[in-house]
């Protein structure tokens, strides 16, 4: 059995922290600069920012460095930091059509207003290790490009708008409240409003969002969407000027956005596509599409498929929650385990399976042993199933 | 939102308890030494959050056993490691408070030390390992052996808030059941337990009825500790960080574990066992497998393993700070610090002798 309590004090904790940091610094290579992570490992910082719900590339790079590349841990650092910050203001809502897109594909139509913009992507790159990178002398492969200035980018009409104008897509319900829910300030209760669902999905763990969305495609659900748009670009961040009352742009945030139609018709008399929407901080198309599928699935509000059950999705999709609870199993559990041992021993004794030679001296026990022998059927009954009825 | 606005908010003074004017908070902060976490607010959480947690706690006290949602903040500790408990504790602590943290009965556990360190660094509290000296005790899965008084608050860390989760994973359905006091499904579960195993096989997190109204998950305390919830002098606050719920058992509340007339609630049994260090037989013991060299073996354990006689099982008090006191004076009772005797405090205490030994013997 040999389970022994890990007991120690603060000194041990500090030592453990120091050993962890040593793992990062022990090698011969040079210390990675936060700038390098920010500039060169954008996918990592994007993931940390989107799961943290905090747009701060430099801080995300610091978090990634401190977490030694563990994105959930990095997102955790950012969230803990975020929760201590003063909220100065709330931004004005932004229409996604204002996005300055660096990439935009529409799998639904061959030609779309504004055109397809392939942009930077690995989608069609053959997955071959590039040994030239071993040398690490960075060159800009686009240096020789001959580019003419095309002027300011035009607003891209959303493909969904075209379909909506034609009445083919169900309109989302008007939000019941003026202020959007903020799940970092109000606990999620079930059934959740859609704005709470979208916020939780946007902060969801990338792997969890991907896996749950895949489950819907794989057959545990009805959603197999056609993507109307996948975009990456910068959105302006606007606030109301405190003195003039005008809207002013104070920053830009890079986001990935995805929108899809789903061939599920909600109303018999007026068949319309269902739809899904996804948006995450940074460059993370996989998560944005996954979120789109989950949003569409949750709107179907099914009970049977995991991805369609909002409780199931929201309860499992958060990286901070799953990470913490899974890893808490490393904590000592000897109080509860002693209690569990007591139960199994009592039940084994009752069934006359007391192998260790301990003979119960209490008359009560023998009574109950006989008692149970009389009543225990020869064949084990199946473990009772939990039914869904209320 | 700013501090000023909330301090002037007239609503705050009526439903948020005592209003703390901003001046006095500043004065308190100024009076503290600057060795806390610089750049962070007193007791880590901002004042709005602490007020929100306290309001949730007050609501929980007003509706004993009912789970009150609150906006659990991300803490610098992993969720599932006591983040609900520490939010409740930090909201209750002031600079004059004395704080104790126990993890599975031990003050010296690494996780307890980590939580204590956060409170020490940010809230500038005194810390203690002596249960009788603490104003607020944060605990993971134990209620101390020493009797708590009406001047103490026990904050229990909670992993799973709803006892009905065992029988239905849906929060929405379970909230409906609580609203209707519809606990039939749990009773059926217990009955099936008895049919299948001859007795109820729930080890910890024993479903418990509070004030004859709400079914409550008492957190994974052993069954041994459940009777201490009933008609206690002290306030119990249960706080879950990950699941963002707070609930409470106020002093002198009826708390009754679910059981049947012919299958009574039983606590853990330690037949013939005593703590190898202090000799106690009336405390919650845990067994430890050790390489056998000590002569003071209390009992051999486990047929197959005993044959491989390089290991032996010894029992030890789980509440390490009380065990230390018992080692110095093996006769001190669990109510030694009170001016009355024979206080009912779970198994092995006078007023409860009948119920607990009856239960333990079954």
PDB file of C-alpha atoms in Angstrom, chain A residues 39-278:
ATOM      1  CA  UNK A  39       7.294  37.607 -32.272  1.00  0.00           C
ATOM      2  CA  UNK A  40       8.136  34.033 -33.183  1.00  0.00           C
ATOM      3  CA  UNK A  41       5.751  31.812 -31.254  1.00  0.00           C
ATOM      4  CA  UNK A  42       2.551  33.702 -31.968  1.00  0.00           C
ATOM      5  CA  UNK A  43       0.408  30.575 -31.952  1.00  0.00           C
ATOM      6  CA  UNK A  44       1.421  29.845 -28.383  1.00  0.00           C
ATOM      7  CA  UNK A  45       0.744  33.354 -27.136  1.00  0.00           C
ATOM      8  CA  UNK A  46      -2.546  33.427 -29.085  1.00  0.00           C
ATOM      9  CA  UNK A  47      -3.683  30.284 -27.367  1.00  0.00           C
ATOM     10  CA  UNK A  48      -2.718  31.598 -23.940  1.00  0.00           C
ATOM     11  CA  UNK A  49      -4.483  34.916 -24.572  1.00  0.00           C
ATOM     12  CA  UNK A  50      -7.681  33.378 -25.880  1.00  0.00           C
ATOM     13  CA  UNK A  51      -7.933  30.878 -23.023  1.00  0.00           C
ATOM     14  CA  UNK A  52      -7.160  33.604 -20.507  1.00  0.00           C
ATOM     15  CA  UNK A  53      -9.629  36.061 -21.969  1.00  0.00           C
ATOM     16  CA  UNK A  54      -6.982  38.766 -21.801  1.00  0.00           C
ATOM     17  CA  UNK A  55      -5.535  40.394 -24.912  1.00  0.00           C
ATOM     18  CA  UNK A  56      -1.963  41.227 -23.960  1.00  0.00           C
ATOM     19  CA  UNK A  57       0.637  39.708 -26.323  1.00  0.00           C
ATOM     20  CA  UNK A  58       3.671  40.769 -24.320  1.00  0.00           C
ATOM     21  CA  UNK A  59       2.248  39.495 -21.020  1.00  0.00           C
ATOM     22  CA  UNK A  60       1.194  36.299 -22.764  1.00  0.00           C
ATOM     23  CA  UNK A  61       4.749  35.820 -23.977  1.00  0.00           C
ATOM     24  CA  UNK A  62       5.980  36.304 -20.422  1.00  0.00           C
ATOM     25  CA  UNK A  63       3.429  33.791 -19.167  1.00  0.00           C
ATOM     26  CA  UNK A  64       4.435  31.258 -21.814  1.00  0.00           C
ATOM     27  CA  UNK A  65       8.071  31.683 -20.842  1.00  0.00           C
ATOM     28  CA  UNK A  66       7.336  31.343 -17.139  1.00  0.00           C
ATOM     29  CA  UNK A  67       5.145  28.284 -17.756  1.00  0.00           C
ATOM     30  CA  UNK A  68       7.847  26.726 -19.915  1.00  0.00           C
ATOM     31  CA  UNK A  69       5.488  26.463 -22.856  1.00  0.00           C
ATOM     32  CA  UNK A  70       2.483  25.011 -21.024  1.00  0.00           C
ATOM     33  CA  UNK A  71      -0.337  27.023 -22.595  1.00  0.00           C
ATOM     34  CA  UNK A  72      -2.986  26.197 -19.997  1.00  0.00           C
ATOM     35  CA  UNK A  73      -0.600  27.168 -17.221  1.00  0.00           C
ATOM     36  CA  UNK A  74       0.219  30.355 -19.125  1.00  0.00           C
ATOM     37  CA  UNK A  75      -3.485  31.153 -19.540  1.00  0.00           C
ATOM     38  CA  UNK A  76      -3.896  30.487 -15.825  1.00  0.00           C
ATOM     39  CA  UNK A  77      -1.167  33.007 -14.969  1.00  0.00           C
ATOM     40  CA  UNK A  78      -2.856  35.572 -17.180  1.00  0.00           C
ATOM     41  CA  UNK A  79      -6.289  34.956 -15.697  1.00  0.00           C
ATOM     42  CA  UNK A  80      -5.047  35.240 -12.141  1.00  0.00           C
ATOM     43  CA  UNK A  81      -3.354  38.500 -13.086  1.00  0.00           C
ATOM     44  CA  UNK A  82      -6.394  39.741 -14.985  1.00  0.00           C
ATOM     45  CA  UNK A  83      -8.668  39.203 -12.003  1.00  0.00           C
ATOM     46  CA  UNK A  84      -6.662  41.726  -9.978  1.00  0.00           C
ATOM     47  CA  UNK A  85      -6.865  44.516 -12.561  1.00  0.00           C
ATOM     48  CA  UNK A  86      -9.096  47.520 -12.235  1.00  0.00           C
ATOM     49  CA  UNK A  87     -11.763  47.793 -14.919  1.00  0.00           C
ATOM     50  CA  UNK A  88     -11.472  51.280 -16.296  1.00  0.00           C
ATOM     51  CA  UNK A  89     -14.071  51.120 -18.992  1.00  0.00           C
ATOM     52  CA  UNK A  90     -16.057  48.938 -21.302  1.00  0.00           C
ATOM     53  CA  UNK A  91     -15.493  49.039 -25.031  1.00  0.00           C
ATOM     54  CA  UNK A  92     -18.081  49.859 -27.646  1.00  0.00           C
ATOM     55  CA  UNK A  93     -19.407  46.918 -29.674  1.00  0.00           C
ATOM     56  CA  UNK A  94     -17.590  46.471 -32.982  1.00  0.00           C
ATOM     57  CA  UNK A  95     -19.035  45.102 -36.211  1.00  0.00           C
ATOM     58  CA  UNK A  96     -16.774  42.313 -37.478  1.00  0.00           C
ATOM     59  CA  UNK A  97     -17.047  43.770 -40.999  1.00  0.00           C
ATOM     60  CA  UNK A  98     -14.666  46.479 -39.810  1.00  0.00           C
ATOM     61  CA  UNK A  99     -11.934  43.891 -39.520  1.00  0.00           C
ATOM     62  CA  UNK A 100      -8.737  44.545 -41.422  1.00  0.00           C
ATOM     63  CA  UNK A 101      -8.388  40.955 -42.578  1.00  0.00           C
ATOM     64  CA  UNK A 102      -5.044  39.362 -43.305  1.00  0.00           C
ATOM     65  CA  UNK A 103      -6.783  36.164 -44.264  1.00  0.00           C
ATOM     66  CA  UNK A 104     -10.301  35.361 -45.287  1.00  0.00           C
ATOM     67  CA  UNK A 105     -11.676  32.231 -46.868  1.00  0.00           C
ATOM     68  CA  UNK A 106     -15.244  31.367 -47.626  1.00  0.00           C
ATOM     69  CA  UNK A 107     -15.766  27.663 -48.256  1.00  0.00           C
ATOM     70  CA  UNK A 108     -19.467  28.302 -48.997  1.00  0.00           C
ATOM     71  CA  UNK A 109     -19.059  30.236 -52.253  1.00  0.00           C
ATOM     72  CA  UNK A 110     -16.384  30.357 -54.891  1.00  0.00           C
ATOM     73  CA  UNK A 111     -16.693  34.084 -55.384  1.00  0.00           C
ATOM     74  CA  UNK A 112     -17.515  36.330 -52.492  1.00  0.00           C
ATOM     75  CA  UNK A 113     -17.643  40.110 -52.199  1.00  0.00           C
ATOM     76  CA  UNK A 114     -14.148  41.264 -51.361  1.00  0.00           C
ATOM     77  CA  UNK A 115     -12.665  38.041 -52.675  1.00  0.00           C
ATOM     78  CA  UNK A 116     -10.926  35.143 -51.039  1.00  0.00           C
ATOM     79  CA  UNK A 117      -7.742  36.107 -49.228  1.00  0.00           C
ATOM     80  CA  UNK A 118      -5.543  33.094 -48.595  1.00  0.00           C
ATOM     81  CA  UNK A 119      -3.073  35.088 -46.489  1.00  0.00           C
ATOM     82  CA  UNK A 120      -0.530  33.476 -44.197  1.00  0.00           C
ATOM     83  CA  UNK A 121      -1.429  29.825 -43.670  1.00  0.00           C
ATOM     84  CA  UNK A 122       0.155  26.422 -43.390  1.00  0.00           C
ATOM     85  CA  UNK A 123      -2.967  24.755 -44.790  1.00  0.00           C
ATOM     86  CA  UNK A 124      -1.341  23.677 -48.053  1.00  0.00           C
ATOM     87  CA  UNK A 125       2.201  23.295 -46.841  1.00  0.00           C
ATOM     88  CA  UNK A 126       3.569  19.792 -46.992  1.00  0.00           C
ATOM     89  CA  UNK A 127       4.383  18.682 -43.488  1.00  0.00           C
ATOM     90  CA  UNK A 128       8.074  18.107 -43.899  1.00  0.00           C
ATOM     91  CA  UNK A 129      10.583  19.036 -41.253  1.00  0.00           C
ATOM     92  CA  UNK A 130      12.499  22.048 -42.482  1.00  0.00           C
ATOM     93  CA  UNK A 131      16.079  21.329 -41.499  1.00  0.00           C
ATOM     94  CA  UNK A 132      17.161  24.760 -42.669  1.00  0.00           C
ATOM     95  CA  UNK A 133      15.613  26.099 -39.478  1.00  0.00           C
ATOM     96  CA  UNK A 134      18.299  24.276 -37.495  1.00  0.00           C
ATOM     97  CA  UNK A 135      20.717  26.934 -38.578  1.00  0.00           C
ATOM     98  CA  UNK A 136      18.388  29.608 -37.343  1.00  0.00           C
ATOM     99  CA  UNK A 137      19.400  32.485 -39.575  1.00  0.00           C
ATOM    100  CA  UNK A 138      16.089  34.169 -40.108  1.00  0.00           C
ATOM    101  CA  UNK A 139      15.376  35.473 -43.573  1.00  0.00           C
ATOM    102  CA  UNK A 140      12.274  37.179 -44.817  1.00  0.00           C
ATOM    103  CA  UNK A 141      11.135  35.090 -47.810  1.00  0.00           C
ATOM    104  CA  UNK A 142       8.817  37.897 -48.935  1.00  0.00           C
ATOM    105  CA  UNK A 143      11.626  40.422 -49.215  1.00  0.00           C
ATOM    106  CA  UNK A 144      11.805  40.146 -52.999  1.00  0.00           C
ATOM    107  CA  UNK A 145       8.073  40.470 -53.485  1.00  0.00           C
ATOM    108  CA  UNK A 146       6.935  43.165 -55.835  1.00  0.00           C
ATOM    109  CA  UNK A 147       3.939  44.725 -54.104  1.00  0.00           C
ATOM    110  CA  UNK A 148       1.954  47.676 -55.260  1.00  0.00           C
ATOM    111  CA  UNK A 149       0.099  49.796 -52.760  1.00  0.00           C
ATOM    112  CA  UNK A 150      -3.574  48.970 -53.092  1.00  0.00           C
ATOM    113  CA  UNK A 151      -4.713  51.672 -50.688  1.00  0.00           C
ATOM    114  CA  UNK A 152      -6.868  51.173 -47.631  1.00  0.00           C
ATOM    115  CA  UNK A 153      -8.549  47.788 -47.327  1.00  0.00           C
ATOM    116  CA  UNK A 154     -12.252  47.769 -48.033  1.00  0.00           C
ATOM    117  CA  UNK A 155     -14.839  46.572 -45.564  1.00  0.00           C
ATOM    118  CA  UNK A 156     -15.519  42.930 -46.276  1.00  0.00           C
ATOM    119  CA  UNK A 157     -19.183  42.082 -46.517  1.00  0.00           C
ATOM    120  CA  UNK A 158     -19.868  39.063 -44.412  1.00  0.00           C
ATOM    121  CA  UNK A 159     -21.061  36.121 -46.469  1.00  0.00           C
ATOM    122  CA  UNK A 160     -23.640  35.441 -43.777  1.00  0.00           C
ATOM    123  CA  UNK A 161     -25.138  38.853 -44.500  1.00  0.00           C
ATOM    124  CA  UNK A 162     -25.935  37.767 -48.051  1.00  0.00           C
ATOM    125  CA  UNK A 163     -27.666  34.653 -46.802  1.00  0.00           C
ATOM    126  CA  UNK A 164     -29.487  36.574 -44.102  1.00  0.00           C
ATOM    127  CA  UNK A 165     -30.759  39.109 -46.630  1.00  0.00           C
ATOM    128  CA  UNK A 166     -32.225  36.243 -48.569  1.00  0.00           C
ATOM    129  CA  UNK A 167     -33.936  35.015 -45.392  1.00  0.00           C
ATOM    130  CA  UNK A 168     -32.115  31.702 -45.448  1.00  0.00           C
ATOM    131  CA  UNK A 169     -30.568  31.953 -42.018  1.00  0.00           C
ATOM    132  CA  UNK A 170     -32.408  32.117 -38.733  1.00  0.00           C
ATOM    133  CA  UNK A 171     -31.908  35.406 -36.959  1.00  0.00           C
ATOM    134  CA  UNK A 172     -30.327  35.081 -33.562  1.00  0.00           C
ATOM    135  CA  UNK A 173     -32.596  35.896 -30.660  1.00  0.00           C
ATOM    136  CA  UNK A 174     -32.322  39.439 -29.441  1.00  0.00           C
ATOM    137  CA  UNK A 175     -30.331  39.536 -26.277  1.00  0.00           C
ATOM    138  CA  UNK A 176     -32.745  39.714 -23.361  1.00  0.00           C
ATOM    139  CA  UNK A 177     -30.591  42.187 -21.470  1.00  0.00           C
ATOM    140  CA  UNK A 178     -28.856  45.389 -22.435  1.00  0.00           C
ATOM    141  CA  UNK A 179     -25.559  44.613 -20.809  1.00  0.00           C
ATOM    142  CA  UNK A 180     -23.846  41.445 -21.944  1.00  0.00           C
ATOM    143  CA  UNK A 181     -23.254  38.828 -19.276  1.00  0.00           C
ATOM    144  CA  UNK A 182     -19.716  38.620 -17.987  1.00  0.00           C
ATOM    145  CA  UNK A 183     -19.050  35.136 -16.717  1.00  0.00           C
ATOM    146  CA  UNK A 184     -15.922  36.279 -14.940  1.00  0.00           C
ATOM    147  CA  UNK A 185     -18.126  38.453 -12.735  1.00  0.00           C
ATOM    148  CA  UNK A 186     -21.339  36.456 -12.629  1.00  0.00           C
ATOM    149  CA  UNK A 187     -21.493  32.727 -12.078  1.00  0.00           C
ATOM    150  CA  UNK A 188     -22.906  30.641 -14.919  1.00  0.00           C
ATOM    151  CA  UNK A 189     -26.223  29.078 -14.025  1.00  0.00           C
ATOM    152  CA  UNK A 190     -28.160  26.654 -16.177  1.00  0.00           C
ATOM    153  CA  UNK A 191     -29.731  27.060 -18.607  1.00  0.00           C
ATOM    154  CA  UNK A 192     -27.234  29.744 -19.676  1.00  0.00           C
ATOM    155  CA  UNK A 193     -27.910  32.712 -21.946  1.00  0.00           C
ATOM    156  CA  UNK A 194     -26.202  32.573 -25.332  1.00  0.00           C
ATOM    157  CA  UNK A 195     -23.857  35.457 -24.519  1.00  0.00           C
ATOM    158  CA  UNK A 196     -22.580  33.512 -21.519  1.00  0.00           C
ATOM    159  CA  UNK A 197     -22.153  30.435 -23.715  1.00  0.00           C
ATOM    160  CA  UNK A 198     -20.163  32.395 -26.292  1.00  0.00           C
ATOM    161  CA  UNK A 199     -17.923  33.915 -23.638  1.00  0.00           C
ATOM    162  CA  UNK A 200     -17.211  30.575 -22.043  1.00  0.00           C
ATOM    163  CA  UNK A 201     -16.485  28.992 -25.424  1.00  0.00           C
ATOM    164  CA  UNK A 202     -14.210  31.877 -26.411  1.00  0.00           C
ATOM    165  CA  UNK A 203     -12.221  31.251 -23.229  1.00  0.00           C
ATOM    166  CA  UNK A 204     -12.390  27.474 -23.612  1.00  0.00           C
ATOM    167  CA  UNK A 205      -9.334  25.298 -23.770  1.00  0.00           C
ATOM    168  CA  UNK A 206      -8.312  24.840 -27.405  1.00  0.00           C
ATOM    169  CA  UNK A 207      -7.947  21.074 -27.178  1.00  0.00           C
ATOM    170  CA  UNK A 208     -11.261  20.681 -25.388  1.00  0.00           C
ATOM    171  CA  UNK A 209     -13.090  22.922 -27.865  1.00  0.00           C
ATOM    172  CA  UNK A 210     -11.560  20.976 -30.748  1.00  0.00           C
ATOM    173  CA  UNK A 211     -12.380  17.584 -29.254  1.00  0.00           C
ATOM    174  CA  UNK A 212     -15.979  18.404 -28.353  1.00  0.00           C
ATOM    175  CA  UNK A 213     -16.592  20.017 -31.744  1.00  0.00           C
ATOM    176  CA  UNK A 214     -15.085  16.985 -33.441  1.00  0.00           C
ATOM    177  CA  UNK A 215     -17.427  14.731 -31.482  1.00  0.00           C
ATOM    178  CA  UNK A 216     -20.364  16.516 -33.151  1.00  0.00           C
ATOM    179  CA  UNK A 217     -18.848  16.017 -36.608  1.00  0.00           C
ATOM    180  CA  UNK A 218     -17.865  12.456 -35.843  1.00  0.00           C
ATOM    181  CA  UNK A 219     -21.468  11.424 -35.372  1.00  0.00           C
ATOM    182  CA  UNK A 220     -22.317  12.365 -31.784  1.00  0.00           C
ATOM    183  CA  UNK A 221     -24.503  15.162 -32.989  1.00  0.00           C
ATOM    184  CA  UNK A 222     -26.231  16.651 -35.987  1.00  0.00           C
ATOM    185  CA  UNK A 223     -24.059  19.626 -36.787  1.00  0.00           C
ATOM    186  CA  UNK A 224     -21.961  19.378 -39.926  1.00  0.00           C
ATOM    187  CA  UNK A 225     -21.640  23.007 -40.868  1.00  0.00           C
ATOM    188  CA  UNK A 226     -20.687  24.798 -44.045  1.00  0.00           C
ATOM    189  CA  UNK A 227     -18.331  27.582 -43.120  1.00  0.00           C
ATOM    190  CA  UNK A 228     -19.467  30.879 -44.533  1.00  0.00           C
ATOM    191  CA  UNK A 229     -16.353  32.696 -43.394  1.00  0.00           C
ATOM    192  CA  UNK A 230     -13.070  32.111 -41.670  1.00  0.00           C
ATOM    193  CA  UNK A 231     -11.149  35.304 -41.054  1.00  0.00           C
ATOM    194  CA  UNK A 232      -8.102  36.478 -39.247  1.00  0.00           C
ATOM    195  CA  UNK A 233      -7.501  40.153 -38.815  1.00  0.00           C
ATOM    196  CA  UNK A 234      -7.405  43.133 -36.582  1.00  0.00           C
ATOM    197  CA  UNK A 235     -10.420  44.682 -34.957  1.00  0.00           C
ATOM    198  CA  UNK A 236     -10.350  48.189 -33.534  1.00  0.00           C
ATOM    199  CA  UNK A 237     -10.892  48.590 -29.801  1.00  0.00           C
ATOM    200  CA  UNK A 238     -13.074  51.628 -29.173  1.00  0.00           C
ATOM    201  CA  UNK A 239     -14.125  53.391 -26.057  1.00  0.00           C
ATOM    202  CA  UNK A 240     -16.253  56.403 -25.441  1.00  0.00           C
ATOM    203  CA  UNK A 241     -14.092  59.417 -24.752  1.00  0.00           C
ATOM    204  CA  UNK A 242     -14.776  60.462 -21.143  1.00  0.00           C
ATOM    205  CA  UNK A 243     -15.031  64.195 -21.984  1.00  0.00           C
ATOM    206  CA  UNK A 244     -16.173  64.513 -25.586  1.00  0.00           C
ATOM    207  CA  UNK A 245     -18.368  61.425 -25.602  1.00  0.00           C
ATOM    208  CA  UNK A 246     -17.001  60.500 -29.030  1.00  0.00           C
ATOM    209  CA  UNK A 247     -15.901  57.004 -29.874  1.00  0.00           C
ATOM    210  CA  UNK A 248     -12.139  56.776 -30.084  1.00  0.00           C
ATOM    211  CA  UNK A 249      -9.993  53.881 -31.235  1.00  0.00           C
ATOM    212  CA  UNK A 250      -7.420  53.109 -28.558  1.00  0.00           C
ATOM    213  CA  UNK A 251      -5.923  49.849 -29.803  1.00  0.00           C
ATOM    214  CA  UNK A 252      -6.329  46.955 -32.170  1.00  0.00           C
ATOM    215  CA  UNK A 253      -6.741  43.319 -31.298  1.00  0.00           C
ATOM    216  CA  UNK A 254      -5.983  40.418 -33.584  1.00  0.00           C
ATOM    217  CA  UNK A 255      -8.768  37.858 -33.649  1.00  0.00           C
ATOM    218  CA  UNK A 256      -9.811  34.727 -35.494  1.00  0.00           C
ATOM    219  CA  UNK A 257     -13.431  34.630 -36.539  1.00  0.00           C
ATOM    220  CA  UNK A 258     -15.567  31.949 -38.061  1.00  0.00           C
ATOM    221  CA  UNK A 259     -19.201  31.722 -38.996  1.00  0.00           C
ATOM    222  CA  UNK A 260     -21.150  28.820 -40.387  1.00  0.00           C
ATOM    223  CA  UNK A 261     -24.534  27.733 -41.581  1.00  0.00           C
ATOM    224  CA  UNK A 262     -25.905  24.417 -40.475  1.00  0.00           C
ATOM    225  CA  UNK A 263     -28.458  22.558 -42.584  1.00  0.00           C
ATOM    226  CA  UNK A 264     -30.825  22.005 -39.705  1.00  0.00           C
ATOM    227  CA  UNK A 265     -34.212  23.593 -40.185  1.00  0.00           C
ATOM    228  CA  UNK A 266     -35.767  24.851 -37.029  1.00  0.00           C
ATOM    229  CA  UNK A 267     -39.243  25.688 -38.358  1.00  0.00           C
ATOM    230  CA  UNK A 268     -41.263  23.514 -40.663  1.00  0.00           C
ATOM    231  CA  UNK A 269     -43.283  26.315 -42.253  1.00  0.00           C
ATOM    232  CA  UNK A 270     -40.298  28.616 -42.753  1.00  0.00           C
ATOM    233  CA  UNK A 271     -37.201  26.454 -43.189  1.00  0.00           C
ATOM    234  CA  UNK A 272     -34.039  28.363 -42.378  1.00  0.00           C
ATOM    235  CA  UNK A 273     -30.470  27.383 -41.725  1.00  0.00           C
ATOM    236  CA  UNK A 274     -29.269  27.229 -38.178  1.00  0.00           C
ATOM    237  CA  UNK A 275     -25.932  28.942 -37.660  1.00  0.00           C
ATOM    238  CA  UNK A 276     -22.919  29.073 -35.420  1.00  0.00           C
ATOM    239  CA  UNK A 277     -20.397  31.723 -34.539  1.00  0.00           C
ATOM    240  CA  UNK A 278     -16.853  31.623 -33.213  1.00  0.00           C
TER     241      UNK A 278
END
